[in-house]
GROMACS .gro file of C-alpha atoms in nm:
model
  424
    1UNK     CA    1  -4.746   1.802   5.657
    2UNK     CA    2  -4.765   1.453   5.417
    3UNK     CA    3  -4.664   1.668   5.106
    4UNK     CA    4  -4.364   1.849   5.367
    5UNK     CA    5  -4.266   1.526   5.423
    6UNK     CA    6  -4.280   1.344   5.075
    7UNK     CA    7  -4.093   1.659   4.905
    8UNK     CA    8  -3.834   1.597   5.143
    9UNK     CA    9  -3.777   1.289   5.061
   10UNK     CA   10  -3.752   1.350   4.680
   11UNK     CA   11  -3.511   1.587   4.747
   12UNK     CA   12  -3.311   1.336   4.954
   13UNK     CA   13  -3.327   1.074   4.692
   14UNK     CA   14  -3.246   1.337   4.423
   15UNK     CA   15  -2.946   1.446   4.600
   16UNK     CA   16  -2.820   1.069   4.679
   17UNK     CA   17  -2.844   1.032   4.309
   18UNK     CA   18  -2.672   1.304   4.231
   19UNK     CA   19  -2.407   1.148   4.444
   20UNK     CA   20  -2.402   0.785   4.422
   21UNK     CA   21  -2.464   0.821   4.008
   22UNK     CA   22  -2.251   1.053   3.804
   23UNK     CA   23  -2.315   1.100   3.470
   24UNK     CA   24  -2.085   1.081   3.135
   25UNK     CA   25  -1.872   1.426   3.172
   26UNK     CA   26  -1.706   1.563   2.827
   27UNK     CA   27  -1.412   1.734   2.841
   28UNK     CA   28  -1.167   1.953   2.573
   29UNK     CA   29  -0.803   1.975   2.574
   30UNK     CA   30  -0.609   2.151   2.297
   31UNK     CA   31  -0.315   1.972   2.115
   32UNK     CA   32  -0.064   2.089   1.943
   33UNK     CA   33   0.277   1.942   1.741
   34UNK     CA   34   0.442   1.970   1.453
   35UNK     CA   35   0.372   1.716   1.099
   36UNK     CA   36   0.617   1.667   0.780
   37UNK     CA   37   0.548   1.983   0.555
   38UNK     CA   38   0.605   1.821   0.190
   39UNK     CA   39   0.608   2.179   0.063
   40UNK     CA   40   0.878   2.336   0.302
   41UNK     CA   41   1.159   2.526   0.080
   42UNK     CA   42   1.408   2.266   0.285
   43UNK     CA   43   1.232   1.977   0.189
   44UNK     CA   44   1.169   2.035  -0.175
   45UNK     CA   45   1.526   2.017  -0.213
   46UNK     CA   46   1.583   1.681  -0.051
   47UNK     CA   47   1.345   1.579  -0.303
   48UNK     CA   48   1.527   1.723  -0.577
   49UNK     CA   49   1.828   1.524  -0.481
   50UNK     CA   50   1.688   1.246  -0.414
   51UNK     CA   51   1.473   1.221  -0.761
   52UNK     CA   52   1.800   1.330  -0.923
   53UNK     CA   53   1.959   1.051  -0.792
   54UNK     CA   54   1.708   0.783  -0.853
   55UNK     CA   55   1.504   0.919  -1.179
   56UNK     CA   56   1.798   0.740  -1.418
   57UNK     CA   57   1.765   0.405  -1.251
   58UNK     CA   58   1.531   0.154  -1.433
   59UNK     CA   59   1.502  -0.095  -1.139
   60UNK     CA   60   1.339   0.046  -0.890
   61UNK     CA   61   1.294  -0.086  -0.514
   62UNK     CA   62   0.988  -0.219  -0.315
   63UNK     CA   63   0.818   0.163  -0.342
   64UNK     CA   64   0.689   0.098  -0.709
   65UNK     CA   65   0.456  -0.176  -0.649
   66UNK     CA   66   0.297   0.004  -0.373
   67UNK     CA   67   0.256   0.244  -0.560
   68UNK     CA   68   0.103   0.040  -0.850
   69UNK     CA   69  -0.147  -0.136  -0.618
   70UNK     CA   70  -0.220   0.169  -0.352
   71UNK     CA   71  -0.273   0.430  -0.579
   72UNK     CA   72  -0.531   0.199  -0.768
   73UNK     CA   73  -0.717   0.152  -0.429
   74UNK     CA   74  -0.757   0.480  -0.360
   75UNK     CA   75  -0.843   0.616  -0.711
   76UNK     CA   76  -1.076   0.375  -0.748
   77UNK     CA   77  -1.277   0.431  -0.380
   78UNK     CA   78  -1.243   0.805  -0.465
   79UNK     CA   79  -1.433   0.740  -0.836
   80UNK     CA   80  -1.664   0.536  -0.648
   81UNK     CA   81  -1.766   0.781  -0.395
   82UNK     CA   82  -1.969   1.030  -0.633
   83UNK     CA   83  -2.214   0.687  -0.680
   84UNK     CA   84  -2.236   0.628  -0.383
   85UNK     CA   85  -2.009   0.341  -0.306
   86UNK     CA   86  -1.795   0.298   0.042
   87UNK     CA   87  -1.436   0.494   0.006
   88UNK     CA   88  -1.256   0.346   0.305
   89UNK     CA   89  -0.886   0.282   0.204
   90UNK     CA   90  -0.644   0.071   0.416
   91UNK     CA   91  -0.297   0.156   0.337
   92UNK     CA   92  -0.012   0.023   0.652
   93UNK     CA   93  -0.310  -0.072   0.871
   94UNK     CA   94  -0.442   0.304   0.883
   95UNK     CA   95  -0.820   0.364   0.782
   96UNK     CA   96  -0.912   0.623   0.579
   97UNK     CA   97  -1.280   0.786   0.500
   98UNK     CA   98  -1.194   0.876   0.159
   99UNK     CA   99  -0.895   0.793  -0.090
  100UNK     CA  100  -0.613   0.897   0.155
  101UNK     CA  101  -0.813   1.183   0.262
  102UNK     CA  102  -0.658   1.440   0.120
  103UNK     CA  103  -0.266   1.295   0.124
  104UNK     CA  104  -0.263   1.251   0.482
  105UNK     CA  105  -0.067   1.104   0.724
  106UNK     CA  106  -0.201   0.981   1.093
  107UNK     CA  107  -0.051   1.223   1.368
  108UNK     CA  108  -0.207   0.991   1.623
  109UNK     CA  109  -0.024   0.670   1.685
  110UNK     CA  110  -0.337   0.472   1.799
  111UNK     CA  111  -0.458   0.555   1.437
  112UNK     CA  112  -0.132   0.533   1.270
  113UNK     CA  113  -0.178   0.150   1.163
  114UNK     CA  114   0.104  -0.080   1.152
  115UNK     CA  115   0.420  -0.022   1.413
  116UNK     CA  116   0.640  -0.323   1.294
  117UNK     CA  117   0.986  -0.226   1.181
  118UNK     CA  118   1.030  -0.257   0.806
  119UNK     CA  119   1.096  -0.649   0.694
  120UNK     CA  120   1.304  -0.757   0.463
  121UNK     CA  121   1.104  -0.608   0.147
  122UNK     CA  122   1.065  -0.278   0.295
  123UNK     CA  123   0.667  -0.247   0.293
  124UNK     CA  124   0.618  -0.178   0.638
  125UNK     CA  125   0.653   0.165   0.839
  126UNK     CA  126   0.695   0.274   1.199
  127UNK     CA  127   0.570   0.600   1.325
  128UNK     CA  128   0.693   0.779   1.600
  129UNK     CA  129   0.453   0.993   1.807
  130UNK     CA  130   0.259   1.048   2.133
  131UNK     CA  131  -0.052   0.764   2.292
  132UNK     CA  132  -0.375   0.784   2.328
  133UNK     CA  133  -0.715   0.682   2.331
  134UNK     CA  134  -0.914   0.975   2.246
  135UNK     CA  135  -1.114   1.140   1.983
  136UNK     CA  136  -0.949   1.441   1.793
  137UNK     CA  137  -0.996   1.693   1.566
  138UNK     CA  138  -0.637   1.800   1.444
  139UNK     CA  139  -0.585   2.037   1.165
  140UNK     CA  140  -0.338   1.950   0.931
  141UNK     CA  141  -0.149   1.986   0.574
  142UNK     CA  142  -0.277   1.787   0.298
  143UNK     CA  143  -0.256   1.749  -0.045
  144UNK     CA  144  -0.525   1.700  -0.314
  145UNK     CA  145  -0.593   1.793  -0.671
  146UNK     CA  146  -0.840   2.010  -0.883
  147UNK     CA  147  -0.855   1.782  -1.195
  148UNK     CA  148  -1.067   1.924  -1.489
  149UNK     CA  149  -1.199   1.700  -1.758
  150UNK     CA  150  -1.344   1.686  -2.052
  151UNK     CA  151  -1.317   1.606  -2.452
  152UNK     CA  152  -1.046   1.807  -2.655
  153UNK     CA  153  -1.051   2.122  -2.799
  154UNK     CA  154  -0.898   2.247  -3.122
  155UNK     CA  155  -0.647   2.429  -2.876
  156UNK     CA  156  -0.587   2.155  -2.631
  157UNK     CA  157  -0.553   1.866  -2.901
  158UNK     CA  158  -0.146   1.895  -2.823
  159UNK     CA  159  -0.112   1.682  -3.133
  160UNK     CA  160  -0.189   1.324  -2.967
  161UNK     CA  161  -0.191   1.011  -3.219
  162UNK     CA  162  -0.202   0.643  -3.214
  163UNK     CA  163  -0.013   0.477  -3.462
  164UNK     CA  164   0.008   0.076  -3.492
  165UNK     CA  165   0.204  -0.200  -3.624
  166UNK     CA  166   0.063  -0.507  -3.597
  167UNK     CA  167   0.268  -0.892  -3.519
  168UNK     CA  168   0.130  -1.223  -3.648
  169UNK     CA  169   0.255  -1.471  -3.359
  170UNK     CA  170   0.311  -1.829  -3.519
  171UNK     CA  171   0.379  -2.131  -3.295
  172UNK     CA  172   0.668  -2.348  -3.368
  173UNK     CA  173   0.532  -2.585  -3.568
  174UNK     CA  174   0.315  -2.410  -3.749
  175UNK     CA  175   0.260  -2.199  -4.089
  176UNK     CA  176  -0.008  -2.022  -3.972
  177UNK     CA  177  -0.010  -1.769  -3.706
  178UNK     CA  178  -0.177  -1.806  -3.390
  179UNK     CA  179  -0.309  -1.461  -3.254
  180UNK     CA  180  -0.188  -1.126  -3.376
  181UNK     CA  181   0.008  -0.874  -3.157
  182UNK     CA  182  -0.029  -0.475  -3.184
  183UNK     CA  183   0.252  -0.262  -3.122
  184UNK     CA  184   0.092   0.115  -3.045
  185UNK     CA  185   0.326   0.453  -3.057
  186UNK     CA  186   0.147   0.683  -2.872
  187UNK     CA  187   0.285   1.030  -2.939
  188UNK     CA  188   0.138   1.437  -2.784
  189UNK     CA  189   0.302   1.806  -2.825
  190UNK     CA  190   0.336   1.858  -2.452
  191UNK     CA  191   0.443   2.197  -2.577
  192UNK     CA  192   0.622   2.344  -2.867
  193UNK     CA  193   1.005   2.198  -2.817
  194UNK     CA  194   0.930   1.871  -2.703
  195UNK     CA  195   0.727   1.525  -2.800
  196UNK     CA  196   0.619   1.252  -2.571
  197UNK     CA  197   0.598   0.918  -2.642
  198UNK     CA  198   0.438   0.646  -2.486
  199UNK     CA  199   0.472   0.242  -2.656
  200UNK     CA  200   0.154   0.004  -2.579
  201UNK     CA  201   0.108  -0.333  -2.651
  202UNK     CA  202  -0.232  -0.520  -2.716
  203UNK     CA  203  -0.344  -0.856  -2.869
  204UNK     CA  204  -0.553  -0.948  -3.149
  205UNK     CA  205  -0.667  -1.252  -3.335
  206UNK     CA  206  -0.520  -1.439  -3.662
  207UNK     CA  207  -0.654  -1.203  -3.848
  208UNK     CA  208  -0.512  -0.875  -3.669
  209UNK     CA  209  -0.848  -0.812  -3.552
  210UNK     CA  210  -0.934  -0.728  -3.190
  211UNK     CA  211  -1.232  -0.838  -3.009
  212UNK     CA  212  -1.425  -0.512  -3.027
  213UNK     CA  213  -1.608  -0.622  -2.716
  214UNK     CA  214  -1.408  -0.784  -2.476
  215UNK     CA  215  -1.062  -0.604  -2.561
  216UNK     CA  216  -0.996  -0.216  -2.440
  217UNK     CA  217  -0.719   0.021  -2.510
  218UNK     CA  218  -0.687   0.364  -2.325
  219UNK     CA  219  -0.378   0.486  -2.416
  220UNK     CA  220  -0.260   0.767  -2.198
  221UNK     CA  221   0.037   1.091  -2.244
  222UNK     CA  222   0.108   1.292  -1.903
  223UNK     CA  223   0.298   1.616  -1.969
  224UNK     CA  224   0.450   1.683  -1.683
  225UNK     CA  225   0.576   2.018  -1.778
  226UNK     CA  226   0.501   2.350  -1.947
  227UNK     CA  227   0.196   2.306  -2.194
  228UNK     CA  228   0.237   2.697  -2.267
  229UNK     CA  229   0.577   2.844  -2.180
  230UNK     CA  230   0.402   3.146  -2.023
  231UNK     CA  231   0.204   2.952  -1.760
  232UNK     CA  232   0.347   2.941  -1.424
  233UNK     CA  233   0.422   2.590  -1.314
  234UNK     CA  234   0.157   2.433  -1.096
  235UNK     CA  235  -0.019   2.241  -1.276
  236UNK     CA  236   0.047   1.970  -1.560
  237UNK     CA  237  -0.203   1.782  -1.816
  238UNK     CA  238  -0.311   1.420  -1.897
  239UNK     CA  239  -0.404   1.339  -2.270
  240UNK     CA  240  -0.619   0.991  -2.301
  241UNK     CA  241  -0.847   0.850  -2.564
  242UNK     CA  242  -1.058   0.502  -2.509
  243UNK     CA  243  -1.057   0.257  -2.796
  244UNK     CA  244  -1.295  -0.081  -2.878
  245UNK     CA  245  -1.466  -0.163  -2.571
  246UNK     CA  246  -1.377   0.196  -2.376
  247UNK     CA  247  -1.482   0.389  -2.643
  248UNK     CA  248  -1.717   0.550  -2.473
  249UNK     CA  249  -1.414   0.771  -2.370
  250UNK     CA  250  -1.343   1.053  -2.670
  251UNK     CA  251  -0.998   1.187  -2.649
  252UNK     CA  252  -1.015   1.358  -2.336
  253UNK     CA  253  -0.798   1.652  -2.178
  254UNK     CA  254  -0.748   1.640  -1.783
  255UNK     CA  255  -0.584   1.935  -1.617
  256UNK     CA  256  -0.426   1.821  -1.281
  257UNK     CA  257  -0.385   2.116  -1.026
  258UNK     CA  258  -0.218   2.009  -0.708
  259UNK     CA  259  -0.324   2.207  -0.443
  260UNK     CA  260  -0.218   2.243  -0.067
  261UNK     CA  261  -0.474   2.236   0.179
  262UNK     CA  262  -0.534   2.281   0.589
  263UNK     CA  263  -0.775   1.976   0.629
  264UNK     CA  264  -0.986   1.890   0.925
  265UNK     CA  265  -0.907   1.555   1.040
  266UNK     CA  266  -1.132   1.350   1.267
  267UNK     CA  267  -0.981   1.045   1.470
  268UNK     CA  268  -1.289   0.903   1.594
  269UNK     CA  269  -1.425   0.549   1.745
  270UNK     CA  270  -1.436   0.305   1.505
  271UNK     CA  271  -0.994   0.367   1.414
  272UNK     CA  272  -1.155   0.545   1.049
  273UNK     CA  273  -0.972   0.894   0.973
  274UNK     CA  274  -1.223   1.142   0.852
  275UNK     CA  275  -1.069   1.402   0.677
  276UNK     CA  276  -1.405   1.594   0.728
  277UNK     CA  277  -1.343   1.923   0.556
  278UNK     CA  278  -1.118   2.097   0.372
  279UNK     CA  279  -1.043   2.509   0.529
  280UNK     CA  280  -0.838   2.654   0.285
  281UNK     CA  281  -0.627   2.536  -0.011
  282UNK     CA  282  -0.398   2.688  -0.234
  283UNK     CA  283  -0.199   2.619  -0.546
  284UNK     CA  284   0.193   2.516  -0.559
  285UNK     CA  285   0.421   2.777  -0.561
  286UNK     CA  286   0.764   2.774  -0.765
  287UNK     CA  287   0.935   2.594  -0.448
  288UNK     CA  288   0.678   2.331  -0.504
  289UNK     CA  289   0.831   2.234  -0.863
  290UNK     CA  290   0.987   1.936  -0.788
  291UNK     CA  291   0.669   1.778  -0.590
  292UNK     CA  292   0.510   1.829  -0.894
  293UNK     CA  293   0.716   1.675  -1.059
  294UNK     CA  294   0.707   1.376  -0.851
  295UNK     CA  295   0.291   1.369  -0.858
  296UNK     CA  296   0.280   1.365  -1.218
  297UNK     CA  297   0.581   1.145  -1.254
  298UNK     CA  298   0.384   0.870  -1.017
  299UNK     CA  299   0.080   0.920  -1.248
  300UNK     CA  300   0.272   0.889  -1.583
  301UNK     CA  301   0.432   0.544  -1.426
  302UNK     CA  302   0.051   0.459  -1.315
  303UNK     CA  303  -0.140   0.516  -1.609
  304UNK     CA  304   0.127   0.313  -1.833
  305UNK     CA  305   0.123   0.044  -1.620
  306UNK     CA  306  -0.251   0.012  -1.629
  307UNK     CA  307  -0.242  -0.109  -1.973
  308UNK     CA  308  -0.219  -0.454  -2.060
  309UNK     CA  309  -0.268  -0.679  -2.384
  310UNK     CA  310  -0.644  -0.706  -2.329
  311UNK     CA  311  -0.803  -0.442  -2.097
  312UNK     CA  312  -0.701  -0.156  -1.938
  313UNK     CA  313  -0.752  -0.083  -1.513
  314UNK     CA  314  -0.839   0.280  -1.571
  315UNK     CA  315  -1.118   0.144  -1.821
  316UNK     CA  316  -1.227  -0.090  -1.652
  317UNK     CA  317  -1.293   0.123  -1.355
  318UNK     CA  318  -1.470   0.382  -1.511
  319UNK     CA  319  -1.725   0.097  -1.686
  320UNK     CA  320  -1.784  -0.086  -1.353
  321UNK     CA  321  -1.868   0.166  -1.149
  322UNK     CA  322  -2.102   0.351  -1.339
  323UNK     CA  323  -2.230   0.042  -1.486
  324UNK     CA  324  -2.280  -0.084  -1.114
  325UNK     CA  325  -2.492   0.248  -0.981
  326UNK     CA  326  -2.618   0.384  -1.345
  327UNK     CA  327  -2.872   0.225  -1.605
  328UNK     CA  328  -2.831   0.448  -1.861
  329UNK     CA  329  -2.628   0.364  -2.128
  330UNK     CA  330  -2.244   0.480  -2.011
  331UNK     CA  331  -2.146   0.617  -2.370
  332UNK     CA  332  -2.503   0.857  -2.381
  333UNK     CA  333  -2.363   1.009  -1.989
  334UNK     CA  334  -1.988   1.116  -2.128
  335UNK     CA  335  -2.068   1.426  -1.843
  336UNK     CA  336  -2.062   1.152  -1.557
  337UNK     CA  337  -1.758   0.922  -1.684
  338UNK     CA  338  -1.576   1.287  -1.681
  339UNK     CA  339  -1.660   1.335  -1.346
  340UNK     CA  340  -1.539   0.977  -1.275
  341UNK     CA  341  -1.168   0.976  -1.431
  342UNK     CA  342  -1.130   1.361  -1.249
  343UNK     CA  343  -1.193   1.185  -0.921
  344UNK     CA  344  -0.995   0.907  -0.991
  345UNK     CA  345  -0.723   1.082  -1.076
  346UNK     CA  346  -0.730   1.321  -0.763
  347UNK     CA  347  -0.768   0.996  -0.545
  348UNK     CA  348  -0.393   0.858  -0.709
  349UNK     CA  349  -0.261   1.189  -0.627
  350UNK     CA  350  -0.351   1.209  -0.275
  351UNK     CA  351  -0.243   0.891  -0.190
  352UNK     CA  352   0.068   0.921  -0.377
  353UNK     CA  353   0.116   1.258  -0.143
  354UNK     CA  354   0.051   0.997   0.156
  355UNK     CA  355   0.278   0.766   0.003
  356UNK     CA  356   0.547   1.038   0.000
  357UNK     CA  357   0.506   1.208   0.379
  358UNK     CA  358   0.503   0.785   0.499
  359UNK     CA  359   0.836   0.759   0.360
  360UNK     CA  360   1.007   1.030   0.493
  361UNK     CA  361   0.805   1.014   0.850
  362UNK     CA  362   0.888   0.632   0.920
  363UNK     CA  363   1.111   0.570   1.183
  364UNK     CA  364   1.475   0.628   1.086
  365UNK     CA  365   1.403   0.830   0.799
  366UNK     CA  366   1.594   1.091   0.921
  367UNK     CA  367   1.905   1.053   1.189
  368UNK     CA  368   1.757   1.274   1.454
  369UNK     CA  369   1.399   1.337   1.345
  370UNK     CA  370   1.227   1.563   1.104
  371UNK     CA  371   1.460   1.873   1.058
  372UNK     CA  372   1.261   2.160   1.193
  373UNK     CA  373   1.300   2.378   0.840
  374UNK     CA  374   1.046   2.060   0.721
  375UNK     CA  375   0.756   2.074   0.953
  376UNK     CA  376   0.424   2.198   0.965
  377UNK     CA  377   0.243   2.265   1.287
  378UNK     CA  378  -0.050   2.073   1.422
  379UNK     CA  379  -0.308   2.235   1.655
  380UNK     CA  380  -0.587   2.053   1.729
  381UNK     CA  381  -0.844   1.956   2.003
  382UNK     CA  382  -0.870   1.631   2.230
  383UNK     CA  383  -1.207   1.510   2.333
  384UNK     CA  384  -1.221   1.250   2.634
  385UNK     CA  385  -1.542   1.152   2.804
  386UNK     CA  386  -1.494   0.992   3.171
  387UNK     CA  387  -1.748   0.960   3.418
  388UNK     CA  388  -1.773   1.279   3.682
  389UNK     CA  389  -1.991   1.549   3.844
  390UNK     CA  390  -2.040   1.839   3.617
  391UNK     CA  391  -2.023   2.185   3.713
  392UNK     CA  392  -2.352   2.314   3.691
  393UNK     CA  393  -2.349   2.634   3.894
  394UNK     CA  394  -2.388   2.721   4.264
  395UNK     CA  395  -2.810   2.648   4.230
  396UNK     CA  396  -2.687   2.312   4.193
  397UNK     CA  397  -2.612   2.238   4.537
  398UNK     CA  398  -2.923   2.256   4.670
  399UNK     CA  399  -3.014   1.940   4.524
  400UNK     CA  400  -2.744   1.800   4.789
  401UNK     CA  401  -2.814   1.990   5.044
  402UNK     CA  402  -3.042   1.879   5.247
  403UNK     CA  403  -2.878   1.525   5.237
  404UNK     CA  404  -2.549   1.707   5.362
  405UNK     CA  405  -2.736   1.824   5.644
  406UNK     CA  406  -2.905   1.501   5.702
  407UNK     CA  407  -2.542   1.365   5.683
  408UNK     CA  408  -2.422   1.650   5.975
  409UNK     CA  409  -2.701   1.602   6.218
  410UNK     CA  410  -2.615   1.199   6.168
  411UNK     CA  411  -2.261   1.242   6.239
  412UNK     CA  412  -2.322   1.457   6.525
  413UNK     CA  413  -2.602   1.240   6.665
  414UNK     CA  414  -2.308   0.939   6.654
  415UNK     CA  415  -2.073   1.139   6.798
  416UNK     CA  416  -2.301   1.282   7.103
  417UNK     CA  417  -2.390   0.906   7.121
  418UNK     CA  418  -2.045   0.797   7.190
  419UNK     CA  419  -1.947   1.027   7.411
  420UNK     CA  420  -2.262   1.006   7.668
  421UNK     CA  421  -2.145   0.666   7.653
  422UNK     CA  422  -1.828   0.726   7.746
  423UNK     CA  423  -1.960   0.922   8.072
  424UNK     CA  424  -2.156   0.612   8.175
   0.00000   0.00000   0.00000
């Protein structure tokens, strides 16, 4: 009778727990919307008006240096990532995991970043969108790049050369000159009707000579079209050779293949997007001409204006970081510094993709919204964890059953009570 007794009241106290104590309770909800496609047929020709308008201008507006410094950011955290080092990039207030993670743009306004209006300067953006609180995991179009590095072939030499005139620099005053400057023509065959050209220029001492060790020169040629007439247009090519302190770079050949992807995109506690894996990708297709354009445009402007008289930012990343996670000797590891400039590279071209889909998502870009003929849909799911009784089948209920019938005979007992009271 004792152990009747005590297993009955386990069974009570297990079934006021159940009760009086839920527990955490998960549950799913899909999602779905739609997301600037940067590769619709509709949109690629808004950008070719647009770049048609703008491309003969030599002032530019507020874009350029955000351009300058964000695409930096984000190539360098994506060069740093293969050592090891943290990748988060903050660009408008929005966290990302890795470079822009893939050219992506929040779809979830809690994890969009910054909602003031654009100031004076331009710099800021406002997003439009629903609110919420929750973790998701929303599929969505990105862009990233295959880039493919390594030192010149016979066949891929496209003719690039680094001629010099040098500058003796004499202060008023004086009959002797003070330091030495070095004008560089940078010239490559980006294919067989056309030369580019790219002017540099570096300082040296009195003497013309530069300080082997504490002065760099990567000079740098993007073709941005055709290397072979033949080839079908999706990809373009970035000629670069590393002089005095970055020699450790030999003239080097980077293909650049933009590719259009369906990421997986975590939105998770802690406000980081996670662009967590990449499902499918694919190359650009002949629509896609102008956006190509554009990418290797942005990384023409970049990699000239990462030269100055005394050190390059390109170089300079490349040395650090493998200097900071490597002990071997960088120029005996040319394999690894590859494997550096094709990820930093790829982390300028995402965020330059980001850069582009901001623009034309902020708040007014368009009169009434994104056009439909330029979006991409967004399916997804929404996780939200509350506290509830789960469903855990109809075996379940015993745990609460026999405190729902102590509960009954309770409520009858009270009620018999009251009304044998009422009689007296």
């Amino acid at each position: 009778m004792t152990w009747v007794v005590y297993g009955l009241l386990k069974i009570l106290v297990t079934g006021r727990t159940t009760l009086l104590a839920p527990s955490l309770v998960s549950c799913y909800y899909d999602v779905g919307g739609v997301e600037l496609s940067i590769t619709s047929p509709a949109f690629s020709q808004l950008l070719a008006v647009e770049l048609s308008v703008y491309a003969p201008k030599i002032v530019h507006d507020d874009s350029f240096p955000i351009i300058d410094v964000g695409g930096s950011v984000s190539g360098i955290a994506a060069a740093g990532i293969s050592f090891g080092i943290p990748g988060i990039v903050n660009f408008n207030e929005a966290k990302y995991n890795l470079s822009t993670g893939s050219g992506l743009l929040p779809v979830i306004q809690s994890f969009a970043g910054s909602t003031a209006r654009p100031g004076t300067n331009g710099t800021r953006l406002q997003f439009s969108g629903g609110a919420t609180l929750r973790n998701f995991t929303v599929y969505q179009q990105g862009i990233t790049a295959d880039v493919n590095c390594q030192a010149a072939t016979s066949s891929q030499l496209l003719n690039f050369t680094n001629s010099n005139t040098t500058l003796g620099v004499t202060p008023s005053g004086s009959t002797s000159p003070a330091y030495t400057l070095i004008a560089w023509n940078t010239t490559a065959d980006c294919n067989s009707s056309s030369t580019t050209t790219q002017q540099y220029v570096t300082w040296a001492n009195a003497s013309g000579q530069p300080d082997v060790s504490g002065t760099g020169f990567l000079p740098t040629i993007v073709c941005p079209g055709h290397v072979d007439a033949s080839d079908v247009y999706s990809r373009f090519v970035i000629a670069t050779q590393g002089f005095y302190k970055y020699d450790f770079l030999p003239l080097t050949i980077c293909e650049v293949t933009p590719l259009v992807t369906i990421t997986r995109v975590d939105y998770t506690a802690g406000g980081i997007i996670n662009a967590s894996q990449i499902i499918s990708n694919q190359t650009f297709s002949p629509d896609d001409t102008y956006l190509l354009f554009y990418l290797a445009g942005v990384v023409n402007y970049h990699a000239r204006n990462s030269q100055g008289l005394m050190n390059n930012m390109i170089g300079d990343t490349l040395y650090s970081v493998y200097s900071g996670e490597d002990n071997d000797p960088i120029a005996d590891n040319t394999a690894e510094v590859f494997r550096e400039l094709e990820d930093y590279w790829r982390g300028v071209i995402e965020f330059t993709a980001t850069f582009l889909r901001a623009g034309y998502s902020a708040e007014g870009a368009f009169q009434d919204g994104i056009p439909s003929n330029m979006t991409s849909p967004l399916n997804g799911t929404m996780l939200m964890v509350t506290i509830g009784w789960a469903n855990r089948g109809p075996i379940y209920i015993f745990s609460i059953l026999p405190l729902g019938i102590v509960t009954l005979l309770t409520t009858i007992a009270a009620i018999y009570s009251l009304v044998e009271s009422w009689k007296e």
